[in-house]
Coordinates of C-alpha atoms and ligand atoms in Angstrom, one line a residue:
Chain A
M1 CA 0.0 0.0 0.0
G2 CA 1.7 3.2 1.0
N3 CA 0.6 6.8 0.6
Y4 CA 0.8 7.3 -3.1
I5 CA -1.5 8.2 -5.9
L6 CA 0.7 7.0 -8.8
K7 CA 3.2 4.3 -8.6
V8 CA 5.6 3.5 -11.5
I9 CA 7.5 0.2 -11.0
N10 CA 10.4 -1.0 -13.1
L11 CA 9.0 0.7 -16.2
T12 CA 10.9 -0.2 -19.4
K13 CA 10.3 0.6 -23.0
I14 CA 12.3 -0.8 -25.9
Y15 CA 11.3 0.4 -29.3
K16 CA 12.0 -2.1 -32.0
T17 CA 12.8 -0.3 -35.2
R18 CA 13.5 -1.7 -38.6
R19 CA 16.6 -3.8 -39.3
E20 CA 16.2 -5.2 -35.8
N21 CA 17.6 -2.2 -34.1
E22 CA 16.4 -1.6 -30.6
I23 CA 16.1 1.7 -28.7
K24 CA 16.0 1.4 -25.0
A25 CA 14.0 4.7 -24.5
V26 CA 13.1 4.0 -20.8
N27 CA 15.2 1.7 -18.7
N28 CA 13.9 0.3 -15.4
V29 CA 12.3 3.5 -14.1
S30 CA 10.5 3.5 -10.7
F31 CA 9.0 6.3 -8.7
N32 CA 6.0 7.0 -6.5
I33 CA 4.0 10.2 -6.5
K34 CA 2.1 11.3 -3.4
N35 CA -1.3 12.9 -3.5
G36 CA -1.0 16.6 -4.2
E37 CA 2.7 16.5 -5.1
I38 CA 4.0 18.7 -7.9
V39 CA 6.8 16.8 -9.6
G40 CA 9.1 17.9 -12.3
L41 CA 10.5 15.2 -14.7
L42 CA 13.6 16.9 -16.0
G43 CA 15.9 15.6 -18.7
P44 CA 17.5 16.5 -22.0
N45 CA 15.9 15.8 -25.4
G46 CA 15.6 12.1 -26.1
A47 CA 15.9 11.2 -22.4
G48 CA 12.6 9.3 -22.5
K49 CA 10.2 11.8 -20.8
T50 CA 7.5 11.7 -23.4
T51 CA 7.7 7.9 -23.6
I52 CA 7.1 7.7 -19.8
I53 CA 4.2 10.1 -20.0
K54 CA 2.6 8.2 -22.9
M55 CA 3.0 4.9 -21.1
I56 CA 1.2 6.4 -18.0
C57 CA -1.6 7.5 -20.4
R58 CA -1.7 4.2 -22.1
L59 CA -0.9 5.5 -25.5
I60 CA 2.2 3.3 -25.6
N61 CA 2.5 -0.3 -24.3
S62 CA 5.4 -0.8 -21.9
T63 CA 7.9 -3.5 -22.6
K64 CA 8.2 -4.3 -18.9
G65 CA 6.9 -2.9 -15.6
N66 CA 3.7 -1.7 -13.9
I67 CA 1.8 1.4 -13.3
L68 CA -0.5 1.5 -10.3
Y69 CA -3.0 4.1 -9.0
E70 CA -4.0 4.6 -5.4
N71 CA -5.5 1.4 -3.9
D72 CA -3.2 -0.6 -6.3
I73 CA -5.5 -0.4 -9.2
K74 CA -3.6 -1.5 -12.2
Q75 CA -3.5 0.7 -15.3
K76 CA -4.0 -2.2 -17.6
K77 CA -7.3 -0.9 -18.8
R78 CA -7.4 2.4 -20.6
L79 CA -10.5 3.4 -18.7
N80 CA -8.8 3.2 -15.3
M81 CA -6.3 5.7 -16.6
A82 CA -9.1 7.9 -18.1
K83 CA -10.9 8.3 -14.8
N84 CA -7.7 9.3 -13.0
I85 CA -5.7 11.3 -15.5
T86 CA -5.8 14.2 -17.9
C87 CA -2.8 14.9 -20.0
V88 CA -1.4 17.7 -22.3
L89 CA 1.0 16.2 -24.7
E90 CA 4.0 18.1 -26.1
G91 CA 3.6 20.4 -29.0
N92 CA 0.5 22.6 -28.8
R93 CA -1.9 20.3 -30.5
N94 CA -4.2 19.1 -27.9
V95 CA -7.3 21.1 -28.9
Y96 CA -9.6 21.5 -31.8
W97 CA -8.6 24.4 -33.9
R98 CA -12.0 24.8 -35.5
L99 CA -13.8 25.1 -32.1
T100 CA -13.8 28.1 -29.9
V101 CA -12.1 28.2 -26.5
R102 CA -15.4 27.5 -24.7
E103 CA -16.5 24.8 -27.2
N104 CA -13.1 23.1 -26.7
L105 CA -13.5 23.0 -23.0
E106 CA -17.0 21.6 -23.3
F107 CA -16.2 19.0 -25.9
L108 CA -13.1 17.8 -24.3
S109 CA -15.0 17.4 -21.0
I110 CA -17.5 15.2 -22.8
I111 CA -14.6 13.1 -24.1
K112 CA -13.5 12.6 -20.5
G113 CA -17.0 11.5 -19.6
Y114 CA -18.3 14.6 -17.9
N115 CA -21.4 16.5 -18.8
P116 CA -20.3 20.1 -19.5
K117 CA -23.6 21.5 -18.2
K118 CA -22.6 20.2 -14.8
L119 CA -19.1 21.6 -15.1
K120 CA -20.2 25.1 -16.1
E121 CA -18.7 26.7 -12.9
R122 CA -15.4 25.0 -13.4
I123 CA -15.3 26.0 -17.1
D124 CA -15.8 29.6 -16.1
Y125 CA -13.3 29.4 -13.3
Y126 CA -10.6 28.1 -15.6
I127 CA -11.4 30.6 -18.4
D128 CA -10.6 33.3 -15.8
F129 CA -7.7 31.4 -14.3
F130 CA -5.9 31.2 -17.6
N131 CA -6.9 34.8 -18.7
L132 CA -8.9 33.5 -21.6
R133 CA -12.1 35.4 -20.9
D134 CA -11.8 37.8 -23.9
K135 CA -11.0 34.9 -26.2
E136 CA -13.8 32.7 -24.9
H137 CA -15.6 32.8 -28.3
V138 CA -12.5 32.9 -30.5
I139 CA -11.7 29.7 -32.4
A140 CA -8.5 28.0 -31.1
G141 CA -6.8 28.2 -34.6
K142 CA -6.7 32.0 -34.2
L143 CA -5.0 32.0 -30.8
S144 CA -1.3 32.6 -30.3
Q145 CA 0.9 29.7 -29.5
G146 CA 1.0 30.7 -25.8
M147 CA -2.8 31.0 -25.7
K148 CA -3.3 27.7 -27.4
Q149 CA -1.1 26.1 -24.8
K150 CA -3.0 27.8 -22.0
L151 CA -6.2 26.4 -23.5
S152 CA -4.8 22.9 -23.7
I153 CA -3.9 23.1 -20.0
A154 CA -7.2 24.6 -19.1
A155 CA -8.9 21.6 -20.9
S156 CA -6.8 19.2 -18.8
M157 CA -7.9 21.0 -15.6
V158 CA -11.6 21.3 -16.2
P159 CA -12.5 17.6 -15.8
P160 CA -12.0 16.8 -12.0
T161 CA -9.3 14.2 -12.5
K162 CA -6.8 13.6 -9.7
I163 CA -3.6 13.6 -11.8
V164 CA -2.6 16.1 -14.5
L165 CA 0.4 15.4 -16.8
L166 CA 2.0 18.2 -18.7
D167 CA 4.5 17.3 -21.3
E168 CA 6.9 20.1 -22.1
P169 CA 4.4 22.9 -21.5
T170 CA 6.8 25.7 -22.7
L171 CA 8.1 23.9 -25.8
G172 CA 7.9 26.1 -28.9
L173 CA 6.8 29.2 -27.0
D174 CA 8.7 32.5 -27.5
V175 CA 10.5 34.2 -24.6
K176 CA 7.5 36.2 -23.4
A177 CA 5.0 33.4 -23.8
S178 CA 7.3 31.0 -22.0
Y179 CA 7.7 33.5 -19.2
D180 CA 3.9 33.8 -19.0
M181 CA 3.6 30.0 -19.0
R182 CA 6.0 29.7 -16.1
K183 CA 4.0 32.2 -14.1
I184 CA 0.8 30.3 -14.9
L185 CA 2.5 27.0 -13.8
K186 CA 3.5 28.6 -10.5
K187 CA 0.0 29.8 -10.0
I188 CA -1.3 26.3 -10.7
A189 CA 1.2 24.9 -8.2
E190 CA 0.1 27.4 -5.5
E191 CA -3.6 27.2 -6.0
E192 CA -4.5 23.8 -7.4
N193 CA -4.9 20.9 -5.0
R194 CA -4.0 18.3 -7.5
T195 CA -1.2 15.9 -8.3
I196 CA 0.8 17.3 -11.2
L197 CA 3.7 15.8 -13.2
I198 CA 5.5 18.3 -15.5
T199 CA 8.2 17.2 -17.9
T200 CA 10.7 19.6 -19.4
H201 CA 14.2 19.9 -20.6
D202 CA 14.4 23.5 -19.3
M203 CA 15.2 23.7 -15.6
K204 CA 13.7 27.2 -15.4
V205 CA 10.3 25.7 -15.9
V206 CA 10.4 23.5 -12.8
Q207 CA 12.7 25.5 -10.6
N208 CA 10.1 27.6 -8.9
V209 CA 7.1 25.4 -9.6
C210 CA 7.9 21.8 -8.4
N211 CA 8.6 20.7 -4.9
R212 CA 10.3 17.6 -6.2
I213 CA 12.5 16.9 -9.2
I214 CA 13.2 13.6 -10.9
I215 CA 16.1 13.9 -13.3
I216 CA 16.3 11.4 -16.1
N217 CA 18.9 10.8 -18.7
Q218 CA 19.1 8.1 -21.4
G219 CA 16.1 6.5 -20.0
Q220 CA 17.3 6.2 -16.4
I221 CA 16.6 8.1 -13.3
I222 CA 19.8 9.7 -12.1
A223 CA 18.3 11.8 -9.2
D224 CA 15.0 12.0 -7.4
D225 CA 14.8 14.4 -4.6
K226 CA 13.3 17.6 -3.1
I227 CA 14.6 20.5 -5.1
N228 CA 16.2 22.0 -2.0
N229 CA 18.1 18.8 -1.4
L230 CA 19.4 18.8 -4.9
L231 CA 20.5 22.4 -4.5
H232 CA 22.0 21.6 -1.1
L233 CA 23.9 18.8 -2.5
F234 CA 25.8 21.2 -4.6
E235 CA 26.1 23.9 -2.1
L236 CA 28.2 21.4 -0.1
K237 CA 30.4 20.8 -3.0
N238 CA 32.1 24.1 -3.7
Y239 CA 33.8 25.7 -0.8
H240 CA 36.2 28.6 -0.8
F241 CA 38.4 29.4 2.3
S242 CA 40.3 32.7 2.5
I243 CA 43.2 32.5 5.0
E244 CA 45.3 35.4 6.3
G245 CA 49.0 34.6 5.7
F246 CA 50.3 31.3 4.7
I247 CA 49.8 27.7 5.7
T248 CA 52.5 25.5 7.0
D249 CA 54.1 22.6 5.1
E250 CA 52.6 20.3 7.7
Q251 CA 49.2 21.6 7.0
R252 CA 49.8 21.4 3.3
Q253 CA 50.7 17.7 3.7
L254 CA 47.6 17.0 5.7
L255 CA 45.4 18.6 3.0
N256 CA 47.3 17.0 0.2
D257 CA 45.3 13.8 0.0
I258 CA 41.9 15.5 -0.2
P259 CA 40.8 15.2 -3.8
H260 CA 39.7 18.2 -5.8
L261 CA 41.5 20.6 -3.5
E262 CA 43.4 23.5 -4.8
I263 CA 45.7 25.9 -2.9
K264 CA 46.6 29.3 -4.2
E265 CA 48.9 31.8 -2.5
N266 CA 49.2 35.5 -3.3
D267 CA 51.5 38.0 -1.5
K268 CA 49.5 38.1 1.7
N269 CA 46.8 35.4 1.6
T270 CA 46.1 31.8 0.9
E271 CA 43.0 30.7 -1.0
I272 CA 41.8 27.1 -0.7
S273 CA 39.1 25.9 -3.1
V274 CA 37.6 22.5 -2.7
H275 CA 35.0 20.3 -4.3
I276 CA 33.6 17.9 -1.7
D277 CA 30.8 15.5 -1.4
K278 CA 30.9 14.7 2.3
M279 CA 30.5 17.2 5.1
S280 CA 33.2 15.3 7.0
I281 CA 35.8 16.5 4.6
F282 CA 34.7 20.1 5.2
Y283 CA 35.2 19.6 9.0
R284 CA 38.5 18.0 8.4
I285 CA 39.8 21.0 6.5
V286 CA 38.5 23.3 9.2
R287 CA 40.3 21.2 11.8
V288 CA 43.6 21.2 9.9
L289 CA 43.4 25.0 9.6
E290 CA 42.4 25.5 13.2
N291 CA 45.1 23.2 14.6
G292 CA 47.8 24.9 12.6
G293 CA 46.6 28.2 14.0
S294 CA 45.6 29.7 10.6
I295 CA 43.3 32.7 10.7
V296 CA 40.3 31.9 8.5
K297 CA 38.9 35.2 7.2
S298 CA 36.0 33.8 5.4
I299 CA 34.4 30.6 4.1
E300 CA 32.2 30.9 1.1
N301 CA 30.3 28.3 -0.8
S302 CA 30.1 29.4 -4.3
E303 CA 26.7 30.3 -5.7
I304 CA 25.2 27.3 -7.5
D305 CA 21.9 27.5 -9.2
F306 CA 19.8 24.7 -10.2
E307 CA 20.8 25.0 -13.8
K308 CA 24.5 24.4 -12.9
A309 CA 23.5 21.5 -10.7
Y310 CA 21.4 20.0 -13.4
I311 CA 24.2 20.2 -15.9
E312 CA 26.6 18.7 -13.5
I313 CA 24.3 15.9 -12.6
L314 CA 23.9 15.1 -16.3
G315 CA 27.7 15.2 -16.6
G316 CA 27.7 12.2 -14.2
I317 CA 29.5 13.8 -11.4
V318 CA 27.1 12.6 -8.8
Chain B
M1 CA -25.8 4.3 -21.5
G2 CA -26.3 8.0 -20.4
G3 CA -22.6 8.5 -21.1
K4 CA -22.8 7.2 -24.6
W5 CA -25.8 9.3 -25.4
L6 CA -23.8 12.3 -24.1
L7 CA -20.9 11.4 -26.3
L8 CA -23.2 11.1 -29.4
K9 CA -24.8 14.4 -28.6
G10 CA -21.3 15.9 -28.2
F11 CA -20.2 14.7 -31.6
I12 CA -23.4 15.8 -33.3
K13 CA -23.0 19.2 -31.8
K14 CA -19.4 19.4 -33.0
E15 CA -20.3 18.2 -36.5
R16 CA -23.1 20.8 -36.6
I17 CA -20.8 23.6 -35.4
E18 CA -18.1 22.8 -38.0
F19 CA -20.7 22.2 -40.7
S20 CA -22.2 25.7 -40.3
R21 CA -18.9 27.5 -39.3
Y22 CA -17.3 26.2 -42.5
I23 CA -20.5 26.4 -44.6
F24 CA -18.6 27.6 -47.6
D25 CA -16.5 24.4 -47.7
T26 CA -19.7 22.4 -47.2
I27 CA -21.4 24.1 -50.1
V28 CA -18.4 23.8 -52.4
G29 CA -18.2 20.1 -51.5
I30 CA -21.9 19.5 -52.4
I31 CA -21.5 21.4 -55.7
V32 CA -18.4 19.5 -56.7
T33 CA -20.1 16.2 -55.7
L34 CA -23.2 17.1 -57.8
G35 CA -21.2 18.4 -60.7
L36 CA -19.1 15.3 -61.0
F37 CA -22.1 13.2 -60.9
L38 CA -23.9 15.1 -63.7
L39 CA -20.8 14.8 -65.8
L40 CA -20.8 11.1 -65.3
F41 CA -24.5 10.8 -65.8
Y42 CA -24.7 12.7 -69.1
G43 CA -21.5 11.1 -70.3
I44 CA -22.9 7.6 -69.8
S45 CA -26.3 8.7 -71.2
S46 CA -24.8 9.9 -74.5
L47 CA -22.6 6.9 -74.8
A48 CA -25.5 4.6 -74.4
N49 CA -27.9 6.7 -76.4
N50 CA -28.9 3.9 -78.7
Y51 CA -29.9 1.5 -76.0
N52 CA -32.8 1.5 -73.8
I53 CA -31.2 2.5 -70.6
G54 CA -34.0 3.9 -68.6
T55 CA -33.4 1.6 -65.6
T56 CA -29.6 2.0 -65.9
K57 CA -30.0 5.7 -65.5
S58 CA -32.1 5.3 -62.4
A59 CA -29.7 2.8 -61.1
L60 CA -26.9 5.2 -61.7
V61 CA -28.6 8.0 -59.6
V62 CA -29.3 5.6 -56.7
G63 CA -25.9 4.1 -56.9
Y64 CA -24.2 7.4 -56.8
G65 CA -26.3 8.5 -53.8
L66 CA -25.4 5.3 -52.0
F67 CA -21.8 5.8 -52.9
I68 CA -21.8 9.2 -51.3
L69 CA -23.6 7.9 -48.2
Y70 CA -21.3 4.9 -47.6
I71 CA -18.0 6.5 -48.7
G72 CA -18.8 9.0 -45.9
A73 CA -19.4 6.2 -43.4
Y74 CA -16.3 4.4 -44.5
N75 CA -14.1 7.5 -44.6
S76 CA -15.2 8.8 -41.2
I77 CA -13.2 6.2 -39.4
A78 CA -9.9 6.3 -41.3
D79 CA -10.4 10.1 -41.6
T80 CA -10.8 10.5 -37.8
I81 CA -7.5 8.6 -37.3
I82 CA -5.6 10.4 -40.0
T83 CA -6.9 13.9 -39.6
E84 CA -7.1 13.9 -35.8
G85 CA -3.7 12.2 -35.8
K86 CA -2.2 15.1 -37.9
N87 CA -4.0 17.7 -35.8
G88 CA -2.8 16.1 -32.5
T89 CA -6.3 15.5 -31.0
L90 CA -6.3 11.8 -31.6
E91 CA -4.4 11.1 -28.4
Q92 CA -7.1 13.1 -26.5
L93 CA -9.7 10.8 -28.0
Y94 CA -7.6 7.8 -27.0
M95 CA -7.4 9.0 -23.4
S96 CA -11.2 9.3 -23.3
A97 CA -13.4 7.8 -20.7
Y98 CA -15.0 5.7 -23.4
P99 CA -13.4 2.8 -25.3
F100 CA -11.9 4.2 -28.5
R101 CA -14.1 2.0 -30.6
W102 CA -17.1 3.7 -29.1
I103 CA -15.7 7.1 -30.0
L104 CA -15.2 6.0 -33.6
I105 CA -18.7 4.5 -33.8
M106 CA -20.4 7.5 -32.2
K107 CA -18.5 9.9 -34.5
N108 CA -19.4 7.7 -37.4
I109 CA -23.1 7.8 -36.5
A110 CA -22.9 11.6 -36.1
S111 CA -21.4 12.0 -39.5
S112 CA -23.6 9.3 -41.0
I113 CA -26.7 11.3 -40.0
L114 CA -25.2 14.2 -41.9
G115 CA -24.4 11.8 -44.8
L116 CA -28.0 10.5 -44.8
I117 CA -29.3 14.1 -45.1
L118 CA -26.8 14.7 -47.9
F119 CA -28.0 11.4 -49.5
V120 CA -31.6 12.4 -49.6
F121 CA -30.7 15.9 -50.8
I122 CA -28.5 14.7 -53.6
I123 CA -31.1 12.1 -54.7
L124 CA -33.8 14.8 -54.9
I125 CA -31.6 17.3 -56.7
T126 CA -30.4 14.8 -59.3
M127 CA -33.9 13.6 -59.9
L128 CA -34.9 17.2 -60.5
I129 CA -32.0 17.9 -62.8
T130 CA -31.9 14.7 -64.8
G131 CA -35.6 14.0 -65.0
V132 CA -35.1 10.5 -63.7
S133 CA -38.1 9.4 -61.6
L134 CA -37.5 7.1 -58.7
N135 CA -39.6 5.4 -56.0
I136 CA -39.0 7.7 -53.1
D137 CA -39.9 5.3 -50.4
F138 CA -37.5 6.6 -47.7
F139 CA -39.5 4.6 -45.1
S140 CA -38.1 1.5 -46.8
V141 CA -34.7 2.8 -47.9
I142 CA -33.5 4.4 -44.7
P143 CA -33.8 1.4 -42.5
L144 CA -32.2 -0.8 -45.1
A145 CA -29.4 1.8 -45.5
I146 CA -28.8 1.6 -41.8
I147 CA -28.8 -2.3 -41.7
T148 CA -26.3 -2.3 -44.6
A149 CA -23.9 0.2 -42.9
P150 CA -22.1 -2.2 -40.6
S151 CA -20.3 -3.8 -43.6
F152 CA -18.8 -0.4 -44.4
L153 CA -18.1 0.3 -40.8
G154 CA -16.0 -2.9 -40.8
L155 CA -14.1 -1.8 -43.9
G156 CA -13.6 1.6 -42.2
L157 CA -12.2 -0.1 -39.2
I158 CA -9.7 -2.0 -41.4
A159 CA -8.7 1.2 -43.1
G160 CA -8.5 3.0 -39.7
G161 CA -6.3 0.3 -38.2
L162 CA -3.9 0.4 -41.2
A163 CA -3.8 4.2 -40.9
L164 CA -2.8 3.8 -37.3
V165 CA 0.1 1.6 -38.0
F166 CA 1.3 2.7 -41.4
K167 CA 1.1 6.5 -41.7
K168 CA 1.2 6.9 -45.4
V169 CA -1.8 4.9 -46.5
N170 CA -3.6 7.4 -48.7
G171 CA -3.0 5.3 -51.8
L172 CA -4.4 2.2 -50.1
L173 CA -7.4 4.1 -48.8
Q174 CA -8.2 5.2 -52.3
I175 CA -8.0 1.6 -53.6
L176 CA -10.5 0.7 -50.9
Q177 CA -12.7 3.6 -51.9
F178 CA -12.8 2.3 -55.5
S179 CA -13.6 -1.2 -54.2
I180 CA -16.6 0.3 -52.4
L181 CA -17.8 1.7 -55.7
G182 CA -17.5 -1.8 -57.0
F183 CA -19.3 -3.4 -54.0
I184 CA -22.3 -1.2 -54.3
S185 CA -22.7 -1.4 -58.1
L186 CA -22.2 -5.2 -58.6
P187 CA -25.5 -6.9 -59.5
I188 CA -26.1 -10.0 -57.2
S189 CA -28.1 -11.6 -60.0
K190 CA -24.9 -12.3 -61.9
S191 CA -23.3 -14.7 -59.4
W192 CA -24.2 -16.1 -56.0
V193 CA -20.8 -15.1 -54.6
L194 CA -21.4 -11.4 -55.1
R195 CA -24.1 -11.1 -52.4
F196 CA -21.4 -11.9 -49.8
L197 CA -19.3 -9.0 -50.6
P198 CA -19.5 -6.1 -48.1
G199 CA -22.6 -4.1 -48.6
T200 CA -23.5 -5.6 -52.0
L201 CA -26.7 -7.4 -50.9
G202 CA -28.0 -4.4 -49.1
T203 CA -27.4 -1.9 -51.8
N204 CA -28.9 -4.3 -54.4
M205 CA -32.1 -4.4 -52.2
I206 CA -32.1 -0.6 -52.0
Q207 CA -31.7 -0.4 -55.8
D208 CA -34.7 -2.8 -56.2
I209 CA -36.8 -0.5 -54.0
M210 CA -35.9 2.7 -55.7
V211 CA -35.7 1.5 -59.3
K212 CA -38.1 -1.4 -59.4
S213 CA -40.6 0.0 -56.9
K214 CA -40.3 -2.7 -54.4
N215 CA -40.6 -2.0 -50.7
I216 CA -39.2 -3.2 -47.4
F217 CA -41.7 -6.1 -47.2
S218 CA -40.8 -7.4 -50.7
F219 CA -37.9 -9.4 -49.3
N220 CA -38.2 -12.6 -47.3
F221 CA -37.0 -13.3 -43.8
I222 CA -34.0 -15.3 -44.9
T223 CA -32.7 -12.4 -46.9
Y224 CA -32.8 -10.1 -43.9
V225 CA -31.0 -12.8 -41.8
E226 CA -28.3 -12.9 -44.5
L227 CA -28.1 -9.2 -44.7
I228 CA -27.6 -8.8 -40.9
G229 CA -25.2 -11.8 -40.8
I230 CA -23.0 -10.3 -43.6
G231 CA -23.0 -7.0 -41.7
C232 CA -21.9 -8.6 -38.5
F233 CA -19.3 -10.7 -40.3
Y234 CA -17.5 -7.7 -41.7
L235 CA -17.9 -5.7 -38.6
I236 CA -16.3 -8.5 -36.5
I237 CA -13.5 -8.9 -39.1
G238 CA -13.0 -5.2 -39.1
S239 CA -12.9 -5.0 -35.3
A240 CA -10.4 -7.9 -35.1
I241 CA -8.0 -6.3 -37.6
Y242 CA -8.4 -3.0 -36.0
N243 CA -7.5 -4.5 -32.6
I244 CA -4.4 -6.1 -33.9
C245 CA -3.3 -2.8 -35.6
E246 CA -4.0 -0.9 -32.4
K247 CA -1.8 -3.2 -30.4
V248 CA 1.0 -2.9 -32.9
A249 CA 0.6 0.9 -32.9
M250 CA 0.8 0.9 -29.1
N251 CA 4.0 -1.1 -29.2
K252 CA 5.5 1.0 -31.8
G253 CA 4.4 4.2 -30.1
S254 CA 2.8 5.4 -33.3
I255 CA -0.6 6.4 -32.1
G256 CA -1.0 10.0 -33.3
Y257 CA 2.7 10.1 -34.2
Y258 CA 2.6 12.0 -37.5
Ligands
ADP1 N1 7.8 5.9 -31.6 C1 9.1 5.8 -31.5 N2 9.7 4.8 -32.2 C2 11.1 4.7 -32.1 N3 11.9 5.4 -31.2 C3 11.3 6.4 -30.5 C4 9.8 6.6 -30.6 N4 9.5 7.6 -29.8 C5 10.7 8.0 -29.2 N5 11.7 7.3 -29.6 C6 13.1 7.3 -29.2 O1 13.2 7.1 -27.8 C7 14.0 8.0 -27.1 C8 13.2 8.8 -26.1 O2 12.4 9.7 -26.7 P1 11.3 10.6 -25.9 O3 10.6 9.8 -25.0 O4 10.5 11.3 -27.0 O5 12.3 11.6 -25.2 P2 12.0 13.0 -24.6 O6 10.6 13.3 -24.5 O7 12.7 13.0 -23.2 O8 12.7 14.0 -25.5 C9 14.7 8.8 -28.2 O9 15.9 8.2 -28.5 C10 13.7 8.7 -29.3 O10 14.4 8.9 -30.5
MG2 MG1 9.5 14.8 -25.3

């Protein structure tokens, strides 16, 4: 059992292409998502994000593995999925271009099995939420890319499903529309009481939106943690000590076997930069300096933003 | 059941909105359809001028009307998969709360209702223009047209399944369209095999009503059993092939992947 709403177990997808080539798009991926969590699935192009999303939505058969909903309902049947999940797939094409904003929201609710007459309040609520009121009776084909994307997401919010999947919500948007979309996502994260999984290759999209990030590369999960922990991990890594005067040879020897440590001296000061992965190493350095009587003027941990962390994780440093 | 009714109403509303919003396209479509037919009609008439072709002319009018009707029913399924696949809405239909086959069938019924209206309209207009007189017993024709439809639904499911797996199937779909033209114009009196082709028996019965002034009670019970049996057969075959194609597409990840 356990307290989850979506459970992905050992999910694997191998695409068989012509000439007996095989592409392992998703490789033994497992994660649980709790009710109300907002999770970012982050990874470069071709990492397997869309494949995972489509397997959850039952648009693609998995090669191996299971997907369960709360109460351990298996997702074998498409209808189990349909009751629980709405999804916006990548690329701005999830709505009918010949129907107006409102007609789209109504028709797509019917498709999900809800009578739009009973969802009138929700439809109006989301038209306002996504700032689409003045476009309510405009056909979707005439909306800007950003507006179309907002409409697609609105359409996924109107039916009261428990889980919403958003695949690359900022893909193909210009700078301004992308900024707008990130603001909308943040608003969704703050105001919606739903479980949301957002995939993206752009860390800016998830940085201020998701409370948890799963990083995936070449079909495998390489990190899955609270965003703060991921950042913290990197804050620990780069330390910079400024020391008045010089350190002794004995101190130098004691520090010598610490990997990724660099000592620079200028005419008055010594600068020690270090890349560490355990706090114990940090304390060891502090002790060596303290015992040798060095005067530490400052300890700084270099600014690391999530972007840098992400790139480093992908580089396989962790 | 309430859900399926809601779904049907939804599709009818959507068809209606698109029909009237793009009324110009609709009218152009009807004019082209009629124009092509008149060309065909007068072409054949002048060729066969020396023969007594009164019944052939009537058969031509009815045949063409039926062709328009059933090509619509057949196209609706493959077209849903191809067009919605290209537009990117196919996945949304697939993630629906209804089995996808229901979606296809409801959408088909919605566009068939439109097709039936078009059928009646085209028959009436061509009668007017060509001076051919027909037995307008729509009370007999429409139920028969509906009982005959499952055969074409079956063909549509086959075409739709192929469209799901192989993306570039336009050539194949056109071949199937031509075969439909054959199925609805072959006379079952020529050979006993012909009646078992999809839709051939039903369309022959409709021809008999409209051209030879028979009515729905002119055929015996066995014929109706046959008609329904043939419809079920092609629908089941179509569904089975569609299911296989859907499974292949889900493995390949090619649902809506244009
Ligand atoms: N339908 C498909 N058939 C064959 N290979 C595919 C298919 N879809 C995706 N792939 C391959 O699988 C890998 C993962 O793709 P995808 O899930 O789209 O990644 P992402 O969404 O993270 O960019 C890529 O190498 C891609 O080329
Ligand atoms: Mg993708």
